[in-house]
PDB file of C-alpha atoms in Angstrom:
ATOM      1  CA  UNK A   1       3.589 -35.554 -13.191  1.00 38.00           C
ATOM      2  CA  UNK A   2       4.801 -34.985  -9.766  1.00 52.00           C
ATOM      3  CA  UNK A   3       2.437 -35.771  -6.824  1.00 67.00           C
ATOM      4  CA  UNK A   4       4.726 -34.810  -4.269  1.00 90.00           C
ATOM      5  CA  UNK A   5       3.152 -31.505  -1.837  1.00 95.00           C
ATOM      6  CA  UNK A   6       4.966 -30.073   0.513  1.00 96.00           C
ATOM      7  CA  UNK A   7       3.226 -29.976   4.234  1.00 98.00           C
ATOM      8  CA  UNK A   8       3.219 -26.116   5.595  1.00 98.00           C
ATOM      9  CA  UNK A   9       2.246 -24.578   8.884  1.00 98.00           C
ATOM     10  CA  UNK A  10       2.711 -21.181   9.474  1.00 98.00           C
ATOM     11  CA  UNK A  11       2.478 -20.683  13.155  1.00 96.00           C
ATOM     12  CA  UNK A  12       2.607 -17.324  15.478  1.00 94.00           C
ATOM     13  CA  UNK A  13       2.789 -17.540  19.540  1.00 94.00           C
ATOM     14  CA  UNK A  14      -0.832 -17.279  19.188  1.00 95.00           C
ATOM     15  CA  UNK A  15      -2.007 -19.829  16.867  1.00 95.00           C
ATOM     16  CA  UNK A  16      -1.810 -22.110  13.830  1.00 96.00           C
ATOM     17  CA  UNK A  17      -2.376 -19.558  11.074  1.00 96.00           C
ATOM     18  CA  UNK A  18      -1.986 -22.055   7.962  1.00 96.00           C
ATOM     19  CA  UNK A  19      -1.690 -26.358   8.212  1.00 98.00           C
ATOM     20  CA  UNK A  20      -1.763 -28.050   4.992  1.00 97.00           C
ATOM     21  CA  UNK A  21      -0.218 -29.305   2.081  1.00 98.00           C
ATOM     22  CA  UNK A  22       1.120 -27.205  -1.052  1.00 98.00           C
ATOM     23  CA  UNK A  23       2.756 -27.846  -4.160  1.00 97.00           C
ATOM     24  CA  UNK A  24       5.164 -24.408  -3.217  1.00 97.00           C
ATOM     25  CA  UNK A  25       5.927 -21.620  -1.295  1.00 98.00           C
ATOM     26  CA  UNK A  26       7.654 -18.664  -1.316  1.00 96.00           C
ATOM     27  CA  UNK A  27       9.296 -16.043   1.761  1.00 95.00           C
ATOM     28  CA  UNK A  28      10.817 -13.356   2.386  1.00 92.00           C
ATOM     29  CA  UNK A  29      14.618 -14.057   3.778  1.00 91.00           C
ATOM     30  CA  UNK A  30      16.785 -12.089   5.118  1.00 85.00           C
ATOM     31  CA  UNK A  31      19.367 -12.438   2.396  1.00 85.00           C
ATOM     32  CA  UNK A  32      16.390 -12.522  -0.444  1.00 89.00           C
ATOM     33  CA  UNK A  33      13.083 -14.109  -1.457  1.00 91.00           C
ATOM     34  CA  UNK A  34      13.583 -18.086  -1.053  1.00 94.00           C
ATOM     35  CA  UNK A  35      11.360 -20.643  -2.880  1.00 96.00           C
ATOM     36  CA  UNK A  36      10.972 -24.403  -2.111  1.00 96.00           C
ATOM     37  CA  UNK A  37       9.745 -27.493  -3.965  1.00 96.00           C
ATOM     38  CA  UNK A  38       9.228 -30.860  -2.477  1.00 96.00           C
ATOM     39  CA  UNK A  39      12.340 -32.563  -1.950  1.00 94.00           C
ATOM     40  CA  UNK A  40      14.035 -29.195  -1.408  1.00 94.00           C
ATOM     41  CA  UNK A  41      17.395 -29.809   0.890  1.00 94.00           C
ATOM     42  CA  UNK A  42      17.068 -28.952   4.934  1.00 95.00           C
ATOM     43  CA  UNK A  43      17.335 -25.570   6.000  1.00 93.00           C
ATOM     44  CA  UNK A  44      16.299 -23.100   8.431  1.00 94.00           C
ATOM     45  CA  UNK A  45      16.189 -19.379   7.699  1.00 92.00           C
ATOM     46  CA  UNK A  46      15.684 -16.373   9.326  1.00 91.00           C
ATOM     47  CA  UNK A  47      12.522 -14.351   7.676  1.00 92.00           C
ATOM     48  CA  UNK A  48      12.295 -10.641   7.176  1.00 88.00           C
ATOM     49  CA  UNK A  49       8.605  -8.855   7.381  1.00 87.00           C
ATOM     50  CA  UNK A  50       6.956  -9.491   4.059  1.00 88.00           C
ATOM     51  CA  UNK A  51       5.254 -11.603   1.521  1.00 91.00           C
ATOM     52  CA  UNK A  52       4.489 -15.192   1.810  1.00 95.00           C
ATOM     53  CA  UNK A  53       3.209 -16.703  -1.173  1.00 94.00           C
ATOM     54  CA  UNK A  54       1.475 -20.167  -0.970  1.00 96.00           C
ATOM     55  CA  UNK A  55       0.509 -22.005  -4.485  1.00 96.00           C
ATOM     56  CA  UNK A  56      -2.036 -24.696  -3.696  1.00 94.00           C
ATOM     57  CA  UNK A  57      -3.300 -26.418  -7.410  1.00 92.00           C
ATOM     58  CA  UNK A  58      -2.557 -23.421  -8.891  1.00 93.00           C
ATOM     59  CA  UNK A  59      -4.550 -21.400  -6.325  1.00 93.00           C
ATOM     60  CA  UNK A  60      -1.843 -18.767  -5.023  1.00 92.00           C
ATOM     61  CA  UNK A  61      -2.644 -17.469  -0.993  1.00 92.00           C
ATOM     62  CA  UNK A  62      -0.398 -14.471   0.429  1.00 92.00           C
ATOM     63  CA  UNK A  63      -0.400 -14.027   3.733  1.00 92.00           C
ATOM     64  CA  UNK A  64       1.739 -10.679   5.381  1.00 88.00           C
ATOM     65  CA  UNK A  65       4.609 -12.076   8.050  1.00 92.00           C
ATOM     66  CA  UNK A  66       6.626 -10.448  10.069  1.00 86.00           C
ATOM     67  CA  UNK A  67      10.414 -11.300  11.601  1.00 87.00           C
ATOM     68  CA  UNK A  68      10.468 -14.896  12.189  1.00 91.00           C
ATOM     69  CA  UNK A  69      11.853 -18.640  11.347  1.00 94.00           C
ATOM     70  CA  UNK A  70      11.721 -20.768   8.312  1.00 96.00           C
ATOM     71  CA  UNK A  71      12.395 -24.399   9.119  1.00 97.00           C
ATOM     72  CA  UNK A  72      12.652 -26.522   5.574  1.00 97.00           C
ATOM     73  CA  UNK A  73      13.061 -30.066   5.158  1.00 95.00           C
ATOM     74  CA  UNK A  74      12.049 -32.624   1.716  1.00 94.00           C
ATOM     75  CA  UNK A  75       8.241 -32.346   2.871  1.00 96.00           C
ATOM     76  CA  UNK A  76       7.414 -29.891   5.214  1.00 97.00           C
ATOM     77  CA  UNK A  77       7.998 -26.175   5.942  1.00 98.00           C
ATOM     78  CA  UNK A  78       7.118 -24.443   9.273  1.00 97.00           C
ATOM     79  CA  UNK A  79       7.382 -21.056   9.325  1.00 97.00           C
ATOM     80  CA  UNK A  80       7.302 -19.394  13.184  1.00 96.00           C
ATOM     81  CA  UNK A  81       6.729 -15.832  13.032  1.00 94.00           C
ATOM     82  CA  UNK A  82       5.263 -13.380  15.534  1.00 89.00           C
ATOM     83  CA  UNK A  83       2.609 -12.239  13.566  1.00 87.00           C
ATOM     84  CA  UNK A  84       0.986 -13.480  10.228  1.00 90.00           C
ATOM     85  CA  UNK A  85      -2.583 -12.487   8.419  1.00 88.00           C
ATOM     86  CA  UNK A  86      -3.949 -13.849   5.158  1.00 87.00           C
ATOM     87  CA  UNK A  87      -4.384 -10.800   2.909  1.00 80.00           C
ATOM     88  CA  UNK A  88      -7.957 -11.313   2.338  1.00 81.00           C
ATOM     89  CA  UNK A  89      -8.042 -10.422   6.554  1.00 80.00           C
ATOM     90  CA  UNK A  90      -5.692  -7.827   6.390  1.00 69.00           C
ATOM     91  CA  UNK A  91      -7.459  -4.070   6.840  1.00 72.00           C
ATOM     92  CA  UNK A  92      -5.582  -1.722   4.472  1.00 68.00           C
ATOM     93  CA  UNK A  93      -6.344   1.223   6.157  1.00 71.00           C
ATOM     94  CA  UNK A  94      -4.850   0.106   9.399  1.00 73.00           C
ATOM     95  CA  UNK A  95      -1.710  -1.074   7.653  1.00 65.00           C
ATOM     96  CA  UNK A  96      -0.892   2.365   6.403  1.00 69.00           C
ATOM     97  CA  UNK A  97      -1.600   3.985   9.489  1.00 72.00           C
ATOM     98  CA  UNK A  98       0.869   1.341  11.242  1.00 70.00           C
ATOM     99  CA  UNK A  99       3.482   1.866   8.725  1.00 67.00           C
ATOM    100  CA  UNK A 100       3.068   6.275   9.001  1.00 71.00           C
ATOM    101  CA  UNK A 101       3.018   5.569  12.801  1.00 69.00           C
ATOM    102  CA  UNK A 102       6.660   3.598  12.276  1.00 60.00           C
ATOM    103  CA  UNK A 103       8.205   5.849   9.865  1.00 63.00           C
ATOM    104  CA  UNK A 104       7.172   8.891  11.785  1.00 65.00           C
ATOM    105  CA  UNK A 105       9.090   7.356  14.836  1.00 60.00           C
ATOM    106  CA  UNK A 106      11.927   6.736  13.268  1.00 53.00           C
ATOM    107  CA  UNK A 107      11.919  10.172  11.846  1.00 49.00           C
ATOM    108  CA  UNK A 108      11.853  11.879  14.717  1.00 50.00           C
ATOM    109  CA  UNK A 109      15.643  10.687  15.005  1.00 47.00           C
ATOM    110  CA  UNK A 110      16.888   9.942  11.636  1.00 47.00           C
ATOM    111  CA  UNK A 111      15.705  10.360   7.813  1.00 50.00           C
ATOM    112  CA  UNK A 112      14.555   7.670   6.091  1.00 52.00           C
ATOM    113  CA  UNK A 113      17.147   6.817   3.965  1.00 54.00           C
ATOM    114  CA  UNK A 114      19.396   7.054   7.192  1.00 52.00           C
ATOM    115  CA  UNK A 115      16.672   4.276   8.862  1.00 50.00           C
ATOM    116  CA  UNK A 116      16.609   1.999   6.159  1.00 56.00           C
ATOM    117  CA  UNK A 117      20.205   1.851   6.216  1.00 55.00           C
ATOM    118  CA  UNK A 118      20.032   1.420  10.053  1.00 50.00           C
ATOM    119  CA  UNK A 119      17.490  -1.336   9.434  1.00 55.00           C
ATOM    120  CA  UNK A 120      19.944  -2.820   6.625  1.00 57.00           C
ATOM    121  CA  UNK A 121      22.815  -2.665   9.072  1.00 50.00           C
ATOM    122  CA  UNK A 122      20.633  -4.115  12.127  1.00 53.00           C
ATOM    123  CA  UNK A 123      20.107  -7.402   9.838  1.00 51.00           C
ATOM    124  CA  UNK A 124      23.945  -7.640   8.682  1.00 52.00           C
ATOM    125  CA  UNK A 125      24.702  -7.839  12.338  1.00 46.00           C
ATOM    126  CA  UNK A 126      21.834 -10.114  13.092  1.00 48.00           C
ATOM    127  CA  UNK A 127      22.824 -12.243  10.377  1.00 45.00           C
ATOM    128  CA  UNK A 128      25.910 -12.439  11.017  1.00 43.00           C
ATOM    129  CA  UNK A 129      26.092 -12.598  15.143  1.00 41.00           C
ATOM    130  CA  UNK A 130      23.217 -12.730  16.529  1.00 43.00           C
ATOM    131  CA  UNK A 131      23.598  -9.379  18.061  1.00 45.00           C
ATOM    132  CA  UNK A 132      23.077  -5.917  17.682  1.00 44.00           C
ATOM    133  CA  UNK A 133      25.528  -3.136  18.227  1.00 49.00           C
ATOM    134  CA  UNK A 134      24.191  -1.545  21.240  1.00 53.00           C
ATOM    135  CA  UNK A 135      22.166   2.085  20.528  1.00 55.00           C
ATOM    136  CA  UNK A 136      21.082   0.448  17.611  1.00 58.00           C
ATOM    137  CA  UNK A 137      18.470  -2.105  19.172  1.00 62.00           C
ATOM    138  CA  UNK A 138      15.060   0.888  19.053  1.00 63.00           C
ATOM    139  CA  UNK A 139      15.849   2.117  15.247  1.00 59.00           C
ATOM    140  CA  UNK A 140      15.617  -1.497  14.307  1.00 61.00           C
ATOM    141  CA  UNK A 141      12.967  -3.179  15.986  1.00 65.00           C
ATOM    142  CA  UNK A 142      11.000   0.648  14.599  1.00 64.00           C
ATOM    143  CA  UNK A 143      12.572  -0.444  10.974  1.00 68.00           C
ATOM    144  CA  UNK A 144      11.302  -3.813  11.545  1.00 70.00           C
ATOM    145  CA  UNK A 145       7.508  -2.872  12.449  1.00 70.00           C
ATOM    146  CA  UNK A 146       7.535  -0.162   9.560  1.00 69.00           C
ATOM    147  CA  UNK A 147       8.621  -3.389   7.040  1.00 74.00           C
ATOM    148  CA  UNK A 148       5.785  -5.173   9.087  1.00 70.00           C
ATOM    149  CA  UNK A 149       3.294  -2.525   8.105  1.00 69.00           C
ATOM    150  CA  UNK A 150       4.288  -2.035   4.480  1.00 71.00           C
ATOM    151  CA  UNK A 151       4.276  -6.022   4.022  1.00 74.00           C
ATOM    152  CA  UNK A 152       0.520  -5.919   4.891  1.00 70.00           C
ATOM    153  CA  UNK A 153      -0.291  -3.244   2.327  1.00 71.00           C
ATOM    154  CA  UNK A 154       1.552  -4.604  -0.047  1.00 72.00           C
ATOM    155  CA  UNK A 155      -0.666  -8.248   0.744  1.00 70.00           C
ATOM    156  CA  UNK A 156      -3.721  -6.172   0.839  1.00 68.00           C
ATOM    157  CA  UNK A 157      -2.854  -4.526  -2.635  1.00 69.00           C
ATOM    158  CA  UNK A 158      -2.510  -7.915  -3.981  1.00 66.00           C
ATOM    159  CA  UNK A 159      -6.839  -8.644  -2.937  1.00 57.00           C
ATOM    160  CA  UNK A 160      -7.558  -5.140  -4.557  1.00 54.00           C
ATOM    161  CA  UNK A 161      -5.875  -6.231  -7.848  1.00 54.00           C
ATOM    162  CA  UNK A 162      -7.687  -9.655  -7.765  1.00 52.00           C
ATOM    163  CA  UNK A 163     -11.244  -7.341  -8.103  1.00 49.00           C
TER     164      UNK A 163
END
């Protein structure tokens, strides 16, 4: 049996959200949904609002994440994102106003199907230069916060289902 654990923070500007050690976790990448092991190979990532899911002894934790940093080495993961809430803290109601909020934004100058692929384009870009293609900048950053908003409920969902 393997005794390794990996050693995870999760940290936003304002504090340490998560500091321990895991046997796995799970994020959501900007080019897909990335899981590592102990003795996983070095990496850093950029992270896409969503699901982070944390197995501890079998014991699985999600916590909602927005944009952010994944920093991965044989032991250890930090993950630096601007905001992050364990579902259990996350109020569900408030998430689906934030997310209506967002999408109703971003309505009022494109459809949604043209702001998802606005939001799809925005991380191409970002992925692949750092940059944005100027005009572009408010209908992602909206994009991003709606992906915010719909990663909490989808977080929250997951403590309803538990019940």
């Amino acid at each position: 049996m393997n005794d390794k654990k990996l050693h995870l923070e999760i940290m936003t500007p304002e504090k340490k959200v998560v500091d321990e050690d895991v046997d796995y976790v799970s994020a959501p990448g900007f080019k897909g949904e990335f899981g590592v092991l102990p003795g996983h190979a070095d990496l850093v990532l950029l992270l896409r609002p969503g699901e982070v899911a944390v197995d501890s002894g079998g014991l699985i934790s999600y916590y909602a994440v927005s944009w952010g940093y994944a920093y991965v080495d044989e032991s250890s993961v930090s993950i630096l994102v601007e905001n992050a809430e364990k579902a259990e803290e996350i109020d569900a109601e408030r998430a689906l106003k934030e997310r209506d909020k967002w999408e109703n934004e971003g309505l009022s100058s494109l459809s949604h199907r043209q702001l998802d692929e606005e939001l799809e384009y925005g991380r191409s870009v970002s992925q692949e230069t750092a940059g944005m293609e100027e005009g572009n900048e408010d209908l992602i950053k909206i994009g991003l916060k709606k992906e915010r908003a719909q990663a909490r409920i989808d977080v929250a969902a997951r403590i309803v289902e538990k019940k």
